[in-house]
């Protein structure tokens, strides 16, 4: 497995075009591999995420079974003379995960739920729009994903319901685009979670980090990354 980072040159038209379309960006990520990546069967797959640290610092992160070649992205949306990308072997970090360890994390996800307005209607996948429901979406998945979100000490909590965990919900975005061959537009709501977690099941967490969490993985959701807490 590899973890790769690429910085966009947001002054370039090519970068702005890619960043405005999750479909184009998905295609650009897939073009980084000479061999077709594995299908989404629960095994390690290609995941990607956009981190906007500021208007001038926008990064693409990719986790993938094979090492990517981002020459085409450098030429279209980077700095062809001076800019490159950094690809690191991900296995050392994955192998050192141990039960009880605490890590800082970031995850961009598509928190959704299925609803049915009438008993005879089919269920419809709908985005969670409230912060409380978005947090609950992640909390409901944490155990199976191999971690628990760290809880704050009672004296550190500013709000009983929304401040129980070391978890922030940031960068809510609504993406509207049309898939190739379809007339009906697609609407995708994404949020970025930042916080601290404790490892409960290293194998399950390794699977989460390499196979993704939640829906819309082809459009920049599902990639969780860790950093020293």
Short mmCIF file of the C-alpha atoms (twelve columns), coordinates in Angstrom:
data_MODEL
# 
_entry.id   MODEL 
# 
loop_
_atom_site.group_PDB 
_atom_site.id 
_atom_site.type_symbol 
_atom_site.label_atom_id 
_atom_site.label_alt_id 
_atom_site.label_comp_id 
_atom_site.label_asym_id 
_atom_site.label_seq_id 
_atom_site.Cartn_x 
_atom_site.Cartn_y 
_atom_site.Cartn_z 
_atom_site.pdbx_PDB_model_num 
ATOM 1   C CA . UNK A 1   0.000   0.000  0.000   1 
ATOM 2   C CA . UNK A 2   1.097   3.569  -0.715  1 
ATOM 3   C CA . UNK A 3   0.065   6.965  0.668   1 
ATOM 4   C CA . UNK A 4   0.606   9.774  -1.837  1 
ATOM 5   C CA . UNK A 5   0.280   13.551 -1.567  1 
ATOM 6   C CA . UNK A 6   0.061   16.024 -4.457  1 
ATOM 7   C CA . UNK A 7   -0.333  19.798 -4.208  1 
ATOM 8   C CA . UNK A 8   -2.547  21.588 -6.709  1 
ATOM 9   C CA . UNK A 9   -1.460  24.845 -8.309  1 
ATOM 10  C CA . UNK A 10  -4.831  26.536 -7.872  1 
ATOM 11  C CA . UNK A 11  -3.769  29.455 -10.085 1 
ATOM 12  C CA . UNK A 12  -4.013  27.139 -13.084 1 
ATOM 13  C CA . UNK A 13  -7.253  26.616 -14.999 1 
ATOM 14  C CA . UNK A 14  -6.642  22.866 -15.161 1 
ATOM 15  C CA . UNK A 15  -6.493  22.629 -11.384 1 
ATOM 16  C CA . UNK A 16  -9.701  24.605 -10.954 1 
ATOM 17  C CA . UNK A 17  -11.500 22.436 -13.525 1 
ATOM 18  C CA . UNK A 18  -10.484 19.244 -11.734 1 
ATOM 19  C CA . UNK A 19  -11.364 20.562 -8.287  1 
ATOM 20  C CA . UNK A 20  -14.813 21.630 -9.471  1 
ATOM 21  C CA . UNK A 21  -15.745 18.145 -10.706 1 
ATOM 22  C CA . UNK A 22  -15.440 14.970 -8.595  1 
ATOM 23  C CA . UNK A 23  -16.012 12.959 -11.778 1 
ATOM 24  C CA . UNK A 24  -13.045 14.506 -13.588 1 
ATOM 25  C CA . UNK A 25  -10.873 14.161 -10.519 1 
ATOM 26  C CA . UNK A 26  -11.848 10.516 -10.060 1 
ATOM 27  C CA . UNK A 27  -10.844 9.838  -13.667 1 
ATOM 28  C CA . UNK A 28  -7.539  11.673 -13.182 1 
ATOM 29  C CA . UNK A 29  -6.769  9.572  -10.097 1 
ATOM 30  C CA . UNK A 30  -7.540  6.326  -11.944 1 
ATOM 31  C CA . UNK A 31  -5.284  7.383  -14.836 1 
ATOM 32  C CA . UNK A 32  -2.364  7.327  -12.379 1 
ATOM 33  C CA . UNK A 33  -2.226  3.514  -12.588 1 
ATOM 34  C CA . UNK A 34  -1.039  1.514  -15.597 1 
ATOM 35  C CA . UNK A 35  -3.039  -1.531 -14.485 1 
ATOM 36  C CA . UNK A 36  -6.743  -1.200 -13.568 1 
ATOM 37  C CA . UNK A 37  -7.145  -0.940 -9.773  1 
ATOM 38  C CA . UNK A 38  -9.048  -3.766 -8.043  1 
ATOM 39  C CA . UNK A 39  -12.824 -3.650 -7.933  1 
ATOM 40  C CA . UNK A 40  -14.623 -2.580 -4.775  1 
ATOM 41  C CA . UNK A 41  -15.027 -6.023 -3.194  1 
ATOM 42  C CA . UNK A 42  -13.944 -5.044 0.305   1 
ATOM 43  C CA . UNK A 43  -10.239 -5.489 -0.446  1 
ATOM 44  C CA . UNK A 44  -7.722  -2.617 -0.458  1 
ATOM 45  C CA . UNK A 45  -8.677  -0.141 -3.159  1 
ATOM 46  C CA . UNK A 46  -7.834  3.305  -4.471  1 
ATOM 47  C CA . UNK A 47  -9.118  6.016  -2.137  1 
ATOM 48  C CA . UNK A 48  -8.629  9.748  -2.489  1 
ATOM 49  C CA . UNK A 49  -9.436  12.966 -0.643  1 
ATOM 50  C CA . UNK A 50  -9.032  16.705 -1.132  1 
ATOM 51  C CA . UNK A 51  -7.687  18.735 1.796   1 
ATOM 52  C CA . UNK A 52  -8.074  22.498 1.550   1 
ATOM 53  C CA . UNK A 53  -5.734  23.889 4.187   1 
ATOM 54  C CA . UNK A 54  -6.106  27.381 2.733   1 
ATOM 55  C CA . UNK A 55  -7.001  28.949 -0.593  1 
ATOM 56  C CA . UNK A 56  -3.402  28.548 -1.743  1 
ATOM 57  C CA . UNK A 57  -2.790  25.103 -0.227  1 
ATOM 58  C CA . UNK A 58  -4.990  22.395 -1.692  1 
ATOM 59  C CA . UNK A 59  -3.748  18.814 -1.544  1 
ATOM 60  C CA . UNK A 60  -4.808  15.526 -3.077  1 
ATOM 61  C CA . UNK A 61  -4.223  12.448 -0.904  1 
ATOM 62  C CA . UNK A 62  -4.341  8.967  -2.426  1 
ATOM 63  C CA . UNK A 63  -4.146  5.575  -0.723  1 
ATOM 64  C CA . UNK A 64  -3.603  2.751  -3.206  1 
ATOM 65  C CA . UNK A 65  -2.316  -0.816 -3.524  1 
ATOM 66  C CA . UNK A 66  0.060   0.242  -6.330  1 
ATOM 67  C CA . UNK A 67  2.361   3.260  -6.537  1 
ATOM 68  C CA . UNK A 68  0.721   6.000  -8.644  1 
ATOM 69  C CA . UNK A 69  2.320   8.060  -11.401 1 
ATOM 70  C CA . UNK A 70  0.917   11.606 -11.247 1 
ATOM 71  C CA . UNK A 71  2.885   13.046 -14.172 1 
ATOM 72  C CA . UNK A 72  -0.353  13.988 -15.941 1 
ATOM 73  C CA . UNK A 73  -1.599  15.880 -12.867 1 
ATOM 74  C CA . UNK A 74  1.671   17.780 -12.540 1 
ATOM 75  C CA . UNK A 75  1.422   18.821 -16.194 1 
ATOM 76  C CA . UNK A 76  -2.226  19.845 -16.009 1 
ATOM 77  C CA . UNK A 77  -2.664  21.141 -12.487 1 
ATOM 78  C CA . UNK A 78  0.708   21.412 -10.730 1 
ATOM 79  C CA . UNK A 79  4.142   22.948 -11.265 1 
ATOM 80  C CA . UNK A 80  5.748   21.100 -14.230 1 
ATOM 81  C CA . UNK A 81  9.203   22.596 -13.639 1 
ATOM 82  C CA . UNK A 82  9.455   22.500 -9.854  1 
ATOM 83  C CA . UNK A 83  6.552   20.510 -8.395  1 
ATOM 84  C CA . UNK A 84  6.301   16.766 -7.911  1 
ATOM 85  C CA . UNK A 85  4.381   14.447 -5.598  1 
ATOM 86  C CA . UNK A 86  5.335   12.409 -2.554  1 
ATOM 87  C CA . UNK A 87  4.525   8.687  -2.450  1 
ATOM 88  C CA . UNK A 88  5.355   6.780  0.735   1 
ATOM 89  C CA . UNK A 89  5.184   3.123  1.641   1 
ATOM 90  C CA . UNK A 90  2.092   2.847  3.855   1 
ATOM 91  C CA . UNK A 91  2.906   -0.574 5.301   1 
ATOM 92  C CA . UNK A 92  5.152   0.634  8.172   1 
ATOM 93  C CA . UNK A 93  2.326   2.726  9.633   1 
ATOM 94  C CA . UNK A 94  -0.290  0.033  9.055   1 
ATOM 95  C CA . UNK A 95  1.864   -2.613 10.709  1 
ATOM 96  C CA . UNK A 96  2.534   -0.553 13.848  1 
ATOM 97  C CA . UNK A 97  -1.137  -0.062 14.750  1 
ATOM 98  C CA . UNK A 98  -1.759  -1.573 18.188  1 
ATOM 99  C CA . UNK A 99  -4.756  -1.852 20.455  1 
ATOM 100 C CA . UNK A 100 -4.975  1.094  22.837  1 
ATOM 101 C CA . UNK A 101 -2.946  3.484  20.671  1 
ATOM 102 C CA . UNK A 102 -4.346  6.990  20.278  1 
ATOM 103 C CA . UNK A 103 -4.077  8.824  16.953  1 
ATOM 104 C CA . UNK A 104 -5.318  12.071 15.469  1 
ATOM 105 C CA . UNK A 105 -7.400  11.431 12.351  1 
ATOM 106 C CA . UNK A 106 -9.078  13.094 9.415   1 
ATOM 107 C CA . UNK A 107 -11.896 11.608 7.346   1 
ATOM 108 C CA . UNK A 108 -13.970 13.099 4.554   1 
ATOM 109 C CA . UNK A 109 -17.227 11.180 4.308   1 
ATOM 110 C CA . UNK A 110 -20.727 11.155 2.863   1 
ATOM 111 C CA . UNK A 111 -22.983 10.640 5.931   1 
ATOM 112 C CA . UNK A 112 -26.326 9.333  4.696   1 
ATOM 113 C CA . UNK A 113 -29.301 7.332  5.903   1 
ATOM 114 C CA . UNK A 114 -32.228 5.576  4.259   1 
ATOM 115 C CA . UNK A 115 -35.721 6.958  4.754   1 
ATOM 116 C CA . UNK A 116 -39.229 5.986  3.671   1 
ATOM 117 C CA . UNK A 117 -41.977 8.595  3.865   1 
ATOM 118 C CA . UNK A 118 -44.768 6.072  3.273   1 
ATOM 119 C CA . UNK A 119 -44.962 2.361  4.044   1 
ATOM 120 C CA . UNK A 120 -45.479 1.437  0.378   1 
ATOM 121 C CA . UNK A 121 -42.615 3.587  -0.927  1 
ATOM 122 C CA . UNK A 122 -39.068 2.323  -1.566  1 
ATOM 123 C CA . UNK A 123 -36.380 3.651  0.732   1 
ATOM 124 C CA . UNK A 124 -34.418 6.680  -0.405  1 
ATOM 125 C CA . UNK A 125 -30.816 7.464  0.492   1 
ATOM 126 C CA . UNK A 126 -30.708 10.951 2.029   1 
ATOM 127 C CA . UNK A 127 -27.836 13.012 3.379   1 
ATOM 128 C CA . UNK A 128 -27.552 13.880 7.051   1 
ATOM 129 C CA . UNK A 129 -27.442 17.677 7.229   1 
ATOM 130 C CA . UNK A 130 -27.290 18.377 10.973  1 
ATOM 131 C CA . UNK A 131 -24.027 18.238 12.863  1 
ATOM 132 C CA . UNK A 132 -25.469 15.968 15.565  1 
ATOM 133 C CA . UNK A 133 -26.687 13.420 13.003  1 
ATOM 134 C CA . UNK A 134 -23.423 13.588 11.080  1 
ATOM 135 C CA . UNK A 135 -21.467 12.846 14.256  1 
ATOM 136 C CA . UNK A 136 -23.850 10.007 15.102  1 
ATOM 137 C CA . UNK A 137 -23.245 8.519  11.653  1 
ATOM 138 C CA . UNK A 138 -19.535 8.140  12.457  1 
ATOM 139 C CA . UNK A 139 -20.094 7.024  16.049  1 
ATOM 140 C CA . UNK A 140 -22.403 4.247  14.833  1 
ATOM 141 C CA . UNK A 141 -19.620 2.884  12.618  1 
ATOM 142 C CA . UNK A 142 -16.631 3.259  14.900  1 
ATOM 143 C CA . UNK A 143 -16.725 -0.158 16.599  1 
ATOM 144 C CA . UNK A 144 -16.891 -2.138 13.356  1 
ATOM 145 C CA . UNK A 145 -14.193 0.120  11.881  1 
ATOM 146 C CA . UNK A 146 -11.733 -0.780 14.640  1 
ATOM 147 C CA . UNK A 147 -11.665 2.340  16.813  1 
ATOM 148 C CA . UNK A 148 -13.550 4.517  19.267  1 
ATOM 149 C CA . UNK A 149 -13.591 8.313  19.289  1 
ATOM 150 C CA . UNK A 150 -11.867 9.665  22.398  1 
ATOM 151 C CA . UNK A 151 -14.296 11.230 24.875  1 
ATOM 152 C CA . UNK A 152 -13.564 14.557 26.533  1 
ATOM 153 C CA . UNK A 153 -13.308 14.878 30.295  1 
ATOM 154 C CA . UNK A 154 -16.604 16.244 31.694  1 
ATOM 155 C CA . UNK A 155 -14.976 19.522 32.775  1 
ATOM 156 C CA . UNK A 156 -13.815 20.161 29.179  1 
ATOM 157 C CA . UNK A 157 -17.259 19.906 27.630  1 
ATOM 158 C CA . UNK A 158 -18.948 23.114 26.554  1 
ATOM 159 C CA . UNK A 159 -22.155 21.481 25.366  1 
ATOM 160 C CA . UNK A 160 -23.675 18.275 26.696  1 
ATOM 161 C CA . UNK A 161 -24.594 16.681 23.354  1 
ATOM 162 C CA . UNK A 162 -22.222 18.175 20.789  1 
ATOM 163 C CA . UNK A 163 -19.046 18.392 22.849  1 
ATOM 164 C CA . UNK A 164 -18.800 14.924 24.382  1 
ATOM 165 C CA . UNK A 165 -16.116 13.685 21.983  1 
ATOM 166 C CA . UNK A 166 -12.819 14.948 20.608  1 
ATOM 167 C CA . UNK A 167 -14.479 15.288 17.228  1 
ATOM 168 C CA . UNK A 168 -15.099 18.249 14.949  1 
ATOM 169 C CA . UNK A 169 -17.257 18.402 11.824  1 
ATOM 170 C CA . UNK A 170 -15.762 20.751 9.244   1 
ATOM 171 C CA . UNK A 171 -15.888 21.791 5.593   1 
ATOM 172 C CA . UNK A 172 -19.453 20.807 4.701   1 
ATOM 173 C CA . UNK A 173 -19.855 20.803 0.923   1 
ATOM 174 C CA . UNK A 174 -22.649 20.065 -1.505  1 
ATOM 175 C CA . UNK A 175 -21.434 18.753 -4.850  1 
ATOM 176 C CA . UNK A 176 -23.755 18.748 -7.854  1 
ATOM 177 C CA . UNK A 177 -22.697 16.973 -11.033 1 
ATOM 178 C CA . UNK A 178 -24.019 14.758 -13.825 1 
ATOM 179 C CA . UNK A 179 -22.690 11.264 -14.420 1 
ATOM 180 C CA . UNK A 180 -21.737 10.284 -17.948 1 
ATOM 181 C CA . UNK A 181 -24.721 8.807  -19.757 1 
ATOM 182 C CA . UNK A 182 -27.245 10.094 -17.218 1 
ATOM 183 C CA . UNK A 183 -29.489 13.129 -17.451 1 
ATOM 184 C CA . UNK A 184 -30.469 13.394 -13.808 1 
ATOM 185 C CA . UNK A 185 -27.896 15.347 -11.746 1 
ATOM 186 C CA . UNK A 186 -26.245 13.810 -8.704  1 
ATOM 187 C CA . UNK A 187 -26.126 15.726 -5.414  1 
ATOM 188 C CA . UNK A 188 -23.499 14.694 -2.886  1 
ATOM 189 C CA . UNK A 189 -23.116 16.170 0.613   1 
ATOM 190 C CA . UNK A 190 -19.696 15.698 2.216   1 
ATOM 191 C CA . UNK A 191 -18.176 16.675 5.541   1 
ATOM 192 C CA . UNK A 192 -14.692 16.364 7.005   1 
ATOM 193 C CA . UNK A 193 -14.266 14.877 10.470  1 
ATOM 194 C CA . UNK A 194 -11.207 15.797 12.533  1 
ATOM 195 C CA . UNK A 195 -10.552 14.282 15.937  1 
ATOM 196 C CA . UNK A 196 -8.748  11.702 18.027  1 
ATOM 197 C CA . UNK A 197 -9.399  7.979  18.123  1 
ATOM 198 C CA . UNK A 198 -8.263  4.990  20.137  1 
ATOM 199 C CA . UNK A 199 -7.511  1.721  18.357  1 
ATOM 200 C CA . UNK A 200 -9.722  -1.163 19.512  1 
ATOM 201 C CA . UNK A 201 -9.139  -3.669 16.680  1 
ATOM 202 C CA . UNK A 202 -5.927  -3.114 14.650  1 
ATOM 203 C CA . UNK A 203 -6.952  -5.473 11.837  1 
ATOM 204 C CA . UNK A 204 -10.349 -3.805 11.432  1 
ATOM 205 C CA . UNK A 205 -8.750  -0.356 11.450  1 
ATOM 206 C CA . UNK A 206 -6.218  -1.439 8.819   1 
ATOM 207 C CA . UNK A 207 -9.153  -2.515 6.675   1 
ATOM 208 C CA . UNK A 208 -10.847 0.856  7.219   1 
ATOM 209 C CA . UNK A 209 -7.693  2.726  6.210   1 
ATOM 210 C CA . UNK A 210 -7.215  0.725  3.004   1 
ATOM 211 C CA . UNK A 211 -10.798 -0.046 1.915   1 
ATOM 212 C CA . UNK A 212 -12.532 3.141  3.063   1 
ATOM 213 C CA . UNK A 213 -15.488 4.068  5.242   1 
ATOM 214 C CA . UNK A 214 -18.968 4.862  3.985   1 
ATOM 215 C CA . UNK A 215 -20.314 5.624  0.522   1 
ATOM 216 C CA . UNK A 216 -19.180 7.717  -2.472  1 
ATOM 217 C CA . UNK A 217 -15.580 6.487  -2.394  1 
ATOM 218 C CA . UNK A 218 -15.214 7.194  -6.106  1 
ATOM 219 C CA . UNK A 219 -15.925 10.875 -5.415  1 
ATOM 220 C CA . UNK A 220 -13.386 11.650 -2.724  1 
ATOM 221 C CA . UNK A 221 -15.081 10.151 0.343   1 
ATOM 222 C CA . UNK A 222 -14.065 7.349  2.692   1 
ATOM 223 C CA . UNK A 223 -10.331 8.008  3.082   1 
ATOM 224 C CA . UNK A 224 -9.238  8.211  6.726   1 
ATOM 225 C CA . UNK A 225 -5.662  9.233  7.517   1 
ATOM 226 C CA . UNK A 226 -3.843  9.141  10.860  1 
ATOM 227 C CA . UNK A 227 -1.234  11.382 12.467  1 
ATOM 228 C CA . UNK A 228 0.623   11.343 15.757  1 
ATOM 229 C CA . UNK A 229 -1.789  12.521 18.436  1 
# 
